[in-house]
mmCIF file of C-alpha atoms in Angstrom:
data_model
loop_
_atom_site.group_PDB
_atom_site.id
_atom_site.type_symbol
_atom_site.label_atom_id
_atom_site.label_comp_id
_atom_site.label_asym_id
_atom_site.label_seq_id
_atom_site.Cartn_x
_atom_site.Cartn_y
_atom_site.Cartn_z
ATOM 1 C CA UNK A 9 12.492 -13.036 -9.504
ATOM 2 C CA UNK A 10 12.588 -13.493 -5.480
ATOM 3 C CA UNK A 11 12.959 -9.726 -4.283
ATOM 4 C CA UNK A 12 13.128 -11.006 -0.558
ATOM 5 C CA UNK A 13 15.083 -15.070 0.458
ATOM 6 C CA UNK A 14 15.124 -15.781 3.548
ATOM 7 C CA UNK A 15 16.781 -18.866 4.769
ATOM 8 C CA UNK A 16 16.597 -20.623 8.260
ATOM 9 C CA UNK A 17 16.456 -17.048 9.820
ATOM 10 C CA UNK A 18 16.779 -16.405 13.525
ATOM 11 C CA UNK A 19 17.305 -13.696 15.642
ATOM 12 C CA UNK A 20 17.644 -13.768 19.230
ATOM 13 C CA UNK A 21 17.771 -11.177 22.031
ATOM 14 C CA UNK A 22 19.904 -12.532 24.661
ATOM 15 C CA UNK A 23 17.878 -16.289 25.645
ATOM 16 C CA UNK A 24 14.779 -14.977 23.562
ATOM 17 C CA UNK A 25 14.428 -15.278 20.486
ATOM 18 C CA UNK A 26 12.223 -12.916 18.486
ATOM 19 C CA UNK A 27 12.793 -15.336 15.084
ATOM 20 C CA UNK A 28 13.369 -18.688 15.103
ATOM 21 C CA UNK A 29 14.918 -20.442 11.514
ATOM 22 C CA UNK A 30 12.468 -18.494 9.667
ATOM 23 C CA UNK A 31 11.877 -19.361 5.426
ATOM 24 C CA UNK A 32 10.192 -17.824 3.184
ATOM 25 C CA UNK A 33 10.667 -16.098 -0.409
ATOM 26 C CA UNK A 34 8.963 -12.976 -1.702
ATOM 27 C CA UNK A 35 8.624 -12.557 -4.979
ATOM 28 C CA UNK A 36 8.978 -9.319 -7.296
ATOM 29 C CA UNK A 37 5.435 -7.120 -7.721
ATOM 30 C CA UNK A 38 3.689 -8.805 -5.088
ATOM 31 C CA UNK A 39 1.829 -7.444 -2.516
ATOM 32 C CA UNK A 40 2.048 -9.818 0.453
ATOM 33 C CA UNK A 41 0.899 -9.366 4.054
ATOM 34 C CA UNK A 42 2.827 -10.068 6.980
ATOM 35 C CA UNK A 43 -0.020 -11.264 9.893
ATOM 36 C CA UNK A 44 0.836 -12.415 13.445
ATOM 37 C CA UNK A 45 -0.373 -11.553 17.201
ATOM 38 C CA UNK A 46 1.741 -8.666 18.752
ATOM 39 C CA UNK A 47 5.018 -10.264 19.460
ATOM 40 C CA UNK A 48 5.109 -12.607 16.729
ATOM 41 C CA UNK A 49 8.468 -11.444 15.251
ATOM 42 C CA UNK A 50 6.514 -9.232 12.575
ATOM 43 C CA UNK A 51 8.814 -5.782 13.263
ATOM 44 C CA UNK A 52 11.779 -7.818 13.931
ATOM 45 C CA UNK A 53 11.845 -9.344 10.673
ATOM 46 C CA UNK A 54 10.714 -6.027 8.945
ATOM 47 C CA UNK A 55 13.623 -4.368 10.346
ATOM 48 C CA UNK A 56 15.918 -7.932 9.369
ATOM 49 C CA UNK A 57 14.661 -7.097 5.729
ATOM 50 C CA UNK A 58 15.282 -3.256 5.508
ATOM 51 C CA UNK A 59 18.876 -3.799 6.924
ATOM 52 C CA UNK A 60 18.345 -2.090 10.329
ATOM 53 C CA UNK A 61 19.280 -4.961 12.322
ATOM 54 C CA UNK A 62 21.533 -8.077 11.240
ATOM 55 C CA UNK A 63 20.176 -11.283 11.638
ATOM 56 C CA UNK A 64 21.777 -13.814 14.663
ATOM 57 C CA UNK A 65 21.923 -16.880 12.139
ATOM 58 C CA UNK A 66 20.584 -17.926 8.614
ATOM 59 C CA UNK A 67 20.398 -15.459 5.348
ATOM 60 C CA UNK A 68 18.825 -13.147 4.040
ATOM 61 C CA UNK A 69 19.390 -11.861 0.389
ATOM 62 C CA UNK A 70 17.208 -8.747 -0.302
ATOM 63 C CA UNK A 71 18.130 -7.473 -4.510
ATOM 64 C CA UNK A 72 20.275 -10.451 -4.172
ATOM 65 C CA UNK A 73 22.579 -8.960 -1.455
ATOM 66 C CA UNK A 74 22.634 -8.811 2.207
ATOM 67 C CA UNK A 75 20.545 -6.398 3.308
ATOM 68 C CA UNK A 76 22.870 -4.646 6.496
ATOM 69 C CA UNK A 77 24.306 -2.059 5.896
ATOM 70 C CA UNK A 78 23.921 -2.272 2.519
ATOM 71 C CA UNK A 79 23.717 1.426 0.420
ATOM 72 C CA UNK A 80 22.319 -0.500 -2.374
ATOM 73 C CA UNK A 81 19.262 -1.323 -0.149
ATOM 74 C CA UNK A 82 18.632 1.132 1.391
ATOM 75 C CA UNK A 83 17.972 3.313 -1.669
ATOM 76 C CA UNK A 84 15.626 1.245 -3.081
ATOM 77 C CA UNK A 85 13.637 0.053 0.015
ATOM 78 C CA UNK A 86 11.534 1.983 2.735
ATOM 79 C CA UNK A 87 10.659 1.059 5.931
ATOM 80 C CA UNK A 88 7.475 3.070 7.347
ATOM 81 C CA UNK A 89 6.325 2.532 10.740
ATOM 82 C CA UNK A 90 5.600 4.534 13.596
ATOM 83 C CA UNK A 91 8.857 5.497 15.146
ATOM 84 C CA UNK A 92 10.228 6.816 12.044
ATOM 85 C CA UNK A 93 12.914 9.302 12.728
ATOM 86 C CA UNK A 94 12.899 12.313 10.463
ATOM 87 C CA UNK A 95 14.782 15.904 10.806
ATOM 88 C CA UNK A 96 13.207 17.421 13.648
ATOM 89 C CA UNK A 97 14.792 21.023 12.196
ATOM 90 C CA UNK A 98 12.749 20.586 8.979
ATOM 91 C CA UNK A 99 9.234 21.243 8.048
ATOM 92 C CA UNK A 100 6.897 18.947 6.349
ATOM 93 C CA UNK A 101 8.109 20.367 2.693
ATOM 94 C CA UNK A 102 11.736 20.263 2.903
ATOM 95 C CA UNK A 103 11.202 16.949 3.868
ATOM 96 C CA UNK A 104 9.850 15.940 0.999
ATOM 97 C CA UNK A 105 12.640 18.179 -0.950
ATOM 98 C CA UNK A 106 14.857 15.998 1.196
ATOM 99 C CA UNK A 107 13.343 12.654 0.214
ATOM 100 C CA UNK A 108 13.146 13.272 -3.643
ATOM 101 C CA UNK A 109 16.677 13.712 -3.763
ATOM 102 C CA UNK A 110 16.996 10.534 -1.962
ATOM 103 C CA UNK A 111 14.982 8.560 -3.849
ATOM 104 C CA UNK A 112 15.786 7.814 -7.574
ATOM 105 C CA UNK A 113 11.804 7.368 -8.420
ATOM 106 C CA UNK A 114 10.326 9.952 -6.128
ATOM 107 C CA UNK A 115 6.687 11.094 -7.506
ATOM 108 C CA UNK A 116 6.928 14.612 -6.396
ATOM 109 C CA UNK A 117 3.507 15.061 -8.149
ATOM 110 C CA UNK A 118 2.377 12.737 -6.202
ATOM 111 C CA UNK A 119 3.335 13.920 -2.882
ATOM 112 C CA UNK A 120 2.020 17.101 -3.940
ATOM 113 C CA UNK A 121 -1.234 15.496 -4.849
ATOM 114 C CA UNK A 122 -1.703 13.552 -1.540
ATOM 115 C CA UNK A 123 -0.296 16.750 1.004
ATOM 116 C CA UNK A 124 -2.781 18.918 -0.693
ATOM 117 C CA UNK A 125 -5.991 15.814 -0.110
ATOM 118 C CA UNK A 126 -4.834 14.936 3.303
ATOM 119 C CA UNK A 127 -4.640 19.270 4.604
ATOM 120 C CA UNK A 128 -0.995 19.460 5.267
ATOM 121 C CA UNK A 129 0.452 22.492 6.180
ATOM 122 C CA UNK A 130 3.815 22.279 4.803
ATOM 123 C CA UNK A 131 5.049 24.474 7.092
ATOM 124 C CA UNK A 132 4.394 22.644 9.797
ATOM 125 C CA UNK A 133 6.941 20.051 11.946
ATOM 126 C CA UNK A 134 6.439 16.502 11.579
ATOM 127 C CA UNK A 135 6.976 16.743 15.452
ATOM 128 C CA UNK A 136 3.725 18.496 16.299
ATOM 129 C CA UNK A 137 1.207 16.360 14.122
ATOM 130 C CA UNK A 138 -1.142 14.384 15.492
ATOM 131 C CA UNK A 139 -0.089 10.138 15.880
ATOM 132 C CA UNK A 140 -3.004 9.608 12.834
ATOM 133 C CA UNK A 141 -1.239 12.997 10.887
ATOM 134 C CA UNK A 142 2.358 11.332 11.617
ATOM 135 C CA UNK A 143 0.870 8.190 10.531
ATOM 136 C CA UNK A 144 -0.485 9.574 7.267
ATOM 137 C CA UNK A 145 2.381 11.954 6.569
ATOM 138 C CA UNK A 146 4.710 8.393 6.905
ATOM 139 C CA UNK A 147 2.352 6.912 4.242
ATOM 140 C CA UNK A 148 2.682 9.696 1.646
ATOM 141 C CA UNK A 149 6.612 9.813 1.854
ATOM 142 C CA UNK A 150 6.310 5.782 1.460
ATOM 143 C CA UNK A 151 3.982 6.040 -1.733
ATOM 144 C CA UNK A 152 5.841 8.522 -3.166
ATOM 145 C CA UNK A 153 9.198 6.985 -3.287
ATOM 146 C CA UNK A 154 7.754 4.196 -5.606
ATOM 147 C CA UNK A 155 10.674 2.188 -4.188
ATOM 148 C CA UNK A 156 11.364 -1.044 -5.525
ATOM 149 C CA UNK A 157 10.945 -2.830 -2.472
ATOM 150 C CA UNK A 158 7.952 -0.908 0.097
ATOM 151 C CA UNK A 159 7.869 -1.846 3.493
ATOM 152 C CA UNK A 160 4.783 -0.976 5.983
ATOM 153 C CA UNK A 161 4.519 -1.960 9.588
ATOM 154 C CA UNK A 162 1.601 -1.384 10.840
ATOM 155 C CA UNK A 163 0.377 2.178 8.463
ATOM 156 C CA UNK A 164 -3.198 2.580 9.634
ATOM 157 C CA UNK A 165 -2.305 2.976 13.372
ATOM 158 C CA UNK A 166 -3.677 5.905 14.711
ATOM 159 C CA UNK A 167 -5.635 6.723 11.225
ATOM 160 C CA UNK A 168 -9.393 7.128 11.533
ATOM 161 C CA UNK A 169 -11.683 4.708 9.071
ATOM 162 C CA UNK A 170 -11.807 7.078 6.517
ATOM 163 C CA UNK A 171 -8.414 7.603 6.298
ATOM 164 C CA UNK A 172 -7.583 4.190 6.313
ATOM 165 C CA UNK A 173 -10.274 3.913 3.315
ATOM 166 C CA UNK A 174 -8.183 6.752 1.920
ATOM 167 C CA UNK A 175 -4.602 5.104 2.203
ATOM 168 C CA UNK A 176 -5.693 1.883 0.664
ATOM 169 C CA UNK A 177 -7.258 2.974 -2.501
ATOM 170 C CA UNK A 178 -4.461 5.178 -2.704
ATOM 171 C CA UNK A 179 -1.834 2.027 -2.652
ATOM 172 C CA UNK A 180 -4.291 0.078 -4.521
ATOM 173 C CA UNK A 181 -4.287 2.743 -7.627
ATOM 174 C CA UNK A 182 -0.817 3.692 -7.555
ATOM 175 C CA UNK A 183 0.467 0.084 -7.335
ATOM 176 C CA UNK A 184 -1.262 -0.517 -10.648
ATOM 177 C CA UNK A 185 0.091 2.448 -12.231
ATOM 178 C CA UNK A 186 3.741 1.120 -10.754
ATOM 179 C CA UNK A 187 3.986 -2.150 -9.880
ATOM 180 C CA UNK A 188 6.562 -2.781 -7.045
ATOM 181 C CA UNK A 189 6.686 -5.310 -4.161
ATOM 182 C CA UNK A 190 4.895 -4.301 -1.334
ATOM 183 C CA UNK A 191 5.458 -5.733 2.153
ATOM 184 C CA UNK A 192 2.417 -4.691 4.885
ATOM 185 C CA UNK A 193 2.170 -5.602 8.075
ATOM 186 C CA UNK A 194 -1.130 -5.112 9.717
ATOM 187 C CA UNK A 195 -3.609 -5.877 12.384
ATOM 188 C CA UNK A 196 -6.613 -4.610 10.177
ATOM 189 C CA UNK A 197 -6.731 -7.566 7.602
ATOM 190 C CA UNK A 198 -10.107 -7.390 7.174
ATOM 191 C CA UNK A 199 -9.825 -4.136 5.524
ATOM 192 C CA UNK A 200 -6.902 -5.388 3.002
ATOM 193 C CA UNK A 201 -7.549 -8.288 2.067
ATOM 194 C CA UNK A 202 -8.681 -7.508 -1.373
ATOM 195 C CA UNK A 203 -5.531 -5.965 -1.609
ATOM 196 C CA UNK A 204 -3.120 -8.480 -1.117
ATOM 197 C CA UNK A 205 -1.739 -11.540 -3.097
ATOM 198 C CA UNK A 206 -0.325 -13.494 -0.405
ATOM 199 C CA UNK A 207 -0.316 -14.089 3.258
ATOM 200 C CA UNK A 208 2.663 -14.810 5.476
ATOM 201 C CA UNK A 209 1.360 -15.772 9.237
ATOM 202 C CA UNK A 210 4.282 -15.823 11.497
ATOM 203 C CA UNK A 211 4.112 -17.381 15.260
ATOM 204 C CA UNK A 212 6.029 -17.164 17.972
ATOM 205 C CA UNK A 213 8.877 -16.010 15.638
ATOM 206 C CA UNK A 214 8.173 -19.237 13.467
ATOM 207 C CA UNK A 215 6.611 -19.465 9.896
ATOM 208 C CA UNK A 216 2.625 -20.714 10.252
ATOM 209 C CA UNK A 217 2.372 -20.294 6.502
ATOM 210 C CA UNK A 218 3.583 -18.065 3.305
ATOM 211 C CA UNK A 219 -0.342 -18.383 0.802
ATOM 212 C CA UNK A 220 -1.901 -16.965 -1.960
ATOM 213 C CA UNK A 221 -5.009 -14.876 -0.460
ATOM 214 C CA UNK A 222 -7.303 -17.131 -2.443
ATOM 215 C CA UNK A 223 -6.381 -20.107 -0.916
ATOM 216 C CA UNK A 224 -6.530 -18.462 2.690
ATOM 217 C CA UNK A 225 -10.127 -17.522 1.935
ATOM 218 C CA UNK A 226 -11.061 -21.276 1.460
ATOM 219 C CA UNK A 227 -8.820 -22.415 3.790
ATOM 220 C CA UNK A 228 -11.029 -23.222 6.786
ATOM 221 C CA UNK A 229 -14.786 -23.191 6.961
ATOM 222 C CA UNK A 230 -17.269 -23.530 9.783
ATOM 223 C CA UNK A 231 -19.889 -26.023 10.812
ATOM 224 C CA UNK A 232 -22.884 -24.950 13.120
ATOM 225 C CA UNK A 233 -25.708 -27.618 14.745
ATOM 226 C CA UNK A 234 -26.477 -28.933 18.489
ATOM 227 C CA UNK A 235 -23.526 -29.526 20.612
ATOM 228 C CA UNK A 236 -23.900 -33.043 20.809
ATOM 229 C CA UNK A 237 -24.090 -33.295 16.858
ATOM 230 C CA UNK A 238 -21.006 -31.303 15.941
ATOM 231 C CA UNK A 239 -18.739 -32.695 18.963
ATOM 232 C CA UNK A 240 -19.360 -36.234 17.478
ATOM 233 C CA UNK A 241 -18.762 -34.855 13.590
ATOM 234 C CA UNK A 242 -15.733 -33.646 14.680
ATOM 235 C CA UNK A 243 -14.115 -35.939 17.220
ATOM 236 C CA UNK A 244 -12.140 -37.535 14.263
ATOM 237 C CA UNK A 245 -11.135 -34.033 12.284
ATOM 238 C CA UNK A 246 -8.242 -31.368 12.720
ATOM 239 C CA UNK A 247 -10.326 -28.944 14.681
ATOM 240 C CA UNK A 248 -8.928 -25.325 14.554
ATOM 241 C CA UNK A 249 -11.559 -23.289 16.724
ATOM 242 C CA UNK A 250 -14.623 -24.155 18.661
ATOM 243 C CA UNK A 251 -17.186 -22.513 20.654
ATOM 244 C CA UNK A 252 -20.660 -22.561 22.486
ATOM 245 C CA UNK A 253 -23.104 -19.982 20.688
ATOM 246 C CA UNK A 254 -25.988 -21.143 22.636
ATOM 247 C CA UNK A 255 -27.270 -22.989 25.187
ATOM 248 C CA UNK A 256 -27.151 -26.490 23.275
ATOM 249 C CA UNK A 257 -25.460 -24.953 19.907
ATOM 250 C CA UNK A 258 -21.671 -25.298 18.985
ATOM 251 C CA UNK A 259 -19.831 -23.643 16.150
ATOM 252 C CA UNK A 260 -16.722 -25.702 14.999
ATOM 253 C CA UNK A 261 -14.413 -24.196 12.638
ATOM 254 C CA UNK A 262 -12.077 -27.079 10.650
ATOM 255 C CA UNK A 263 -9.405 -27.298 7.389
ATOM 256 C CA UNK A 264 -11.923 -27.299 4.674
ATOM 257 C CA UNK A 265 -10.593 -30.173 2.921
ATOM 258 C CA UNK A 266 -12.288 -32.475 5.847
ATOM 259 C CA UNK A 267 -15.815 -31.208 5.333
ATOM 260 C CA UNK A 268 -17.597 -33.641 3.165
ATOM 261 C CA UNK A 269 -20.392 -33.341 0.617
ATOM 262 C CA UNK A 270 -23.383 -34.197 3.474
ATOM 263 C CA UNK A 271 -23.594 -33.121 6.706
ATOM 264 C CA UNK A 272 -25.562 -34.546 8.943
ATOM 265 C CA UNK A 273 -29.489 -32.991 9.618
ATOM 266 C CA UNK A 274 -29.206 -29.536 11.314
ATOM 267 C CA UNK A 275 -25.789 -28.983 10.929
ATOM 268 C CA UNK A 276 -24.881 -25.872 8.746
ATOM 269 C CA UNK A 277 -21.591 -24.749 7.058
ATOM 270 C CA UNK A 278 -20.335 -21.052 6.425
ATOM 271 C CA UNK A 279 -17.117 -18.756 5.077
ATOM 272 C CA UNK A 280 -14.655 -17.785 7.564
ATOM 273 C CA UNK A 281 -13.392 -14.696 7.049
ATOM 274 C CA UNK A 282 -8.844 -14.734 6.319
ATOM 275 C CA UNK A 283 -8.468 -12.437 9.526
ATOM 276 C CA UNK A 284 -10.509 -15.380 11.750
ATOM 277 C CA UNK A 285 -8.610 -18.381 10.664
ATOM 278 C CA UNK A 286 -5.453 -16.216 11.041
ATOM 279 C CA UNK A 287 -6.693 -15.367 15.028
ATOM 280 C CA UNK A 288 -7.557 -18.731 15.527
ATOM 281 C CA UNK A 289 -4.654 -20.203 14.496
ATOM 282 C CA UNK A 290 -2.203 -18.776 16.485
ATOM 283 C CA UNK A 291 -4.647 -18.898 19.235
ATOM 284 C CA UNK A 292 -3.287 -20.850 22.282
ATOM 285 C CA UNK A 293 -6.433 -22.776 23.078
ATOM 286 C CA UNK A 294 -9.250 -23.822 20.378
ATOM 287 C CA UNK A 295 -11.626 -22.229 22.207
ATOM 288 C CA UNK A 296 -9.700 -18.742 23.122
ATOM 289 C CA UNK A 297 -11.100 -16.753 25.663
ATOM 290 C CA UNK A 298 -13.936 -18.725 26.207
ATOM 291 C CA UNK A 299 -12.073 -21.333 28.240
ATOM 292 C CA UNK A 300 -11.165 -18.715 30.779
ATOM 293 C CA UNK A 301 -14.849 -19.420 31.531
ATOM 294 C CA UNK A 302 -15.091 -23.019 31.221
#
């Protein structure tokens, strides 16, 4: 069952347009990540999703409806990010009182559970916390409402690494307990990717590609030797990313379905890591940075 279809999807702010006939399904107890540079369209289509905004042109069908203004949406979806605006008259606990009468599957053990780990005073204002309390205080509220549809843009902003650690194996473990489809969009791949089942890389508003984290993993791999070795291997191949590392050494990263069996002498092949191939994708140069200097 697709949770999320999304179907030739664009949005546009006056001549700009944030999304750009956008496609993609998401199916139902998935975990997926939503990856792209800052400006890709990621919050604009997170927002398309939760029924914030309405979409310029295309459809969406979130539960099989549209999502704006829709009451049936909203109470089974949450949308956490970092401009979340919540009762400024209310402390941290009749918040929570608040949400669990909101939310038809709120854990209030849970939230209880996680307040207490993370040092909440529940007196407090969500106001006056810290940007990596707010941030962890938003995360809490979107565990606990086990809703059927979970959204998170950007969560670990403003978290410390231990936190971070924290939040994760927290999703992770609940998740299991009560499976739901998780959306997360996030800058810190690297630290998630064991997390998620598939990977939807957005450009310049535009869909790169919708994976399985598995195949994203052995989707590119790298080649290593002396320049003039690898720039004749790969004058004839899809070249992604490429870059001096020395002197006379060149690192070449390529689709791993053109590396062959044998290399040629001196030339080595490694991994690339998901978050890499995702950078250097929607890089606008194969070299990046480097040929600021070139």
């Amino acid at each position: 069952m697709n949770i999320v279809q999304c179907t030739n999807v664009t949005k546009a702010f006056g001549q700009s347009k944030a999304l750009n006939n956008l496609s993609f399904e998401i199916e139902e107890n998935k975990i997926t990540g939503l990856i792209g540079r800052n400006g890709a369209g990621k919050t604009t289509l997170l927002k398309i999703i939760s029924g914030f905004i309405k979409q310029t042109s295309g459809e969406i069908q979130v539960f099989s409806e549209q999502p704006f203004n829709s009451l049936f949406v909203s109470a089974n979806s949450i949308f956490i990010d970092d401009h979340m605006s919540l009762p400024p008259t209310l402390n941290l606990e009749e918040i929570l009182t608040v949400a669990a009468n909101f939310y038809e599957h709120w854990d209030q053990e849970l939230a209880n559970r996680l307040v207490d780990y993370f040092v909440f005073d529940r007196k407090q204002h969500h106001d006056n916390l810290s940007k990596g309390k707010k941030h962890t205080f938003n995360m809490i509220l979107g565990l606990s409402s086990r809703c059927a549809l979970t959204i998170f843009d950007e969560p670990a902003t403003g978290m410390d690494a231990a936190v971070r650690k924290d939040f994760y194996r927290a999703l992770l473990k609940d998740y299991l307990i009560y499976p739901r489809t998780i959306i997360i969009s996030t800058h810190y791949l690297d630290e998630i990717e064991d997390l998620l089942e598939d990977v939807l890389l957005i450009h310049a508003g535009e869909k790169y590609f919708h994976i399985p984290m598995i195949d994203l993993k052995e989707w590119a791999i790298g080649v290593r030797g002396k320049t003039a070795d690898v720039m004749e291997w790969i004058k004839d191949k899809e070249v992604i990313h490429q870059q001096s590392i020395s002197i006379d050494s060149q690192y070449a990263v390529l689709r791993n379905k053109d590396i062959p069996s044998n290399l040629p002498a001196g030339m080595t092949v490694s991994a690339v890591r998901p978050s890499d191939v995702c950078v250097y994708l929607t890089n606008n140069t194969k070299g990046g940075i480097d040929d600021v200097f070139n």
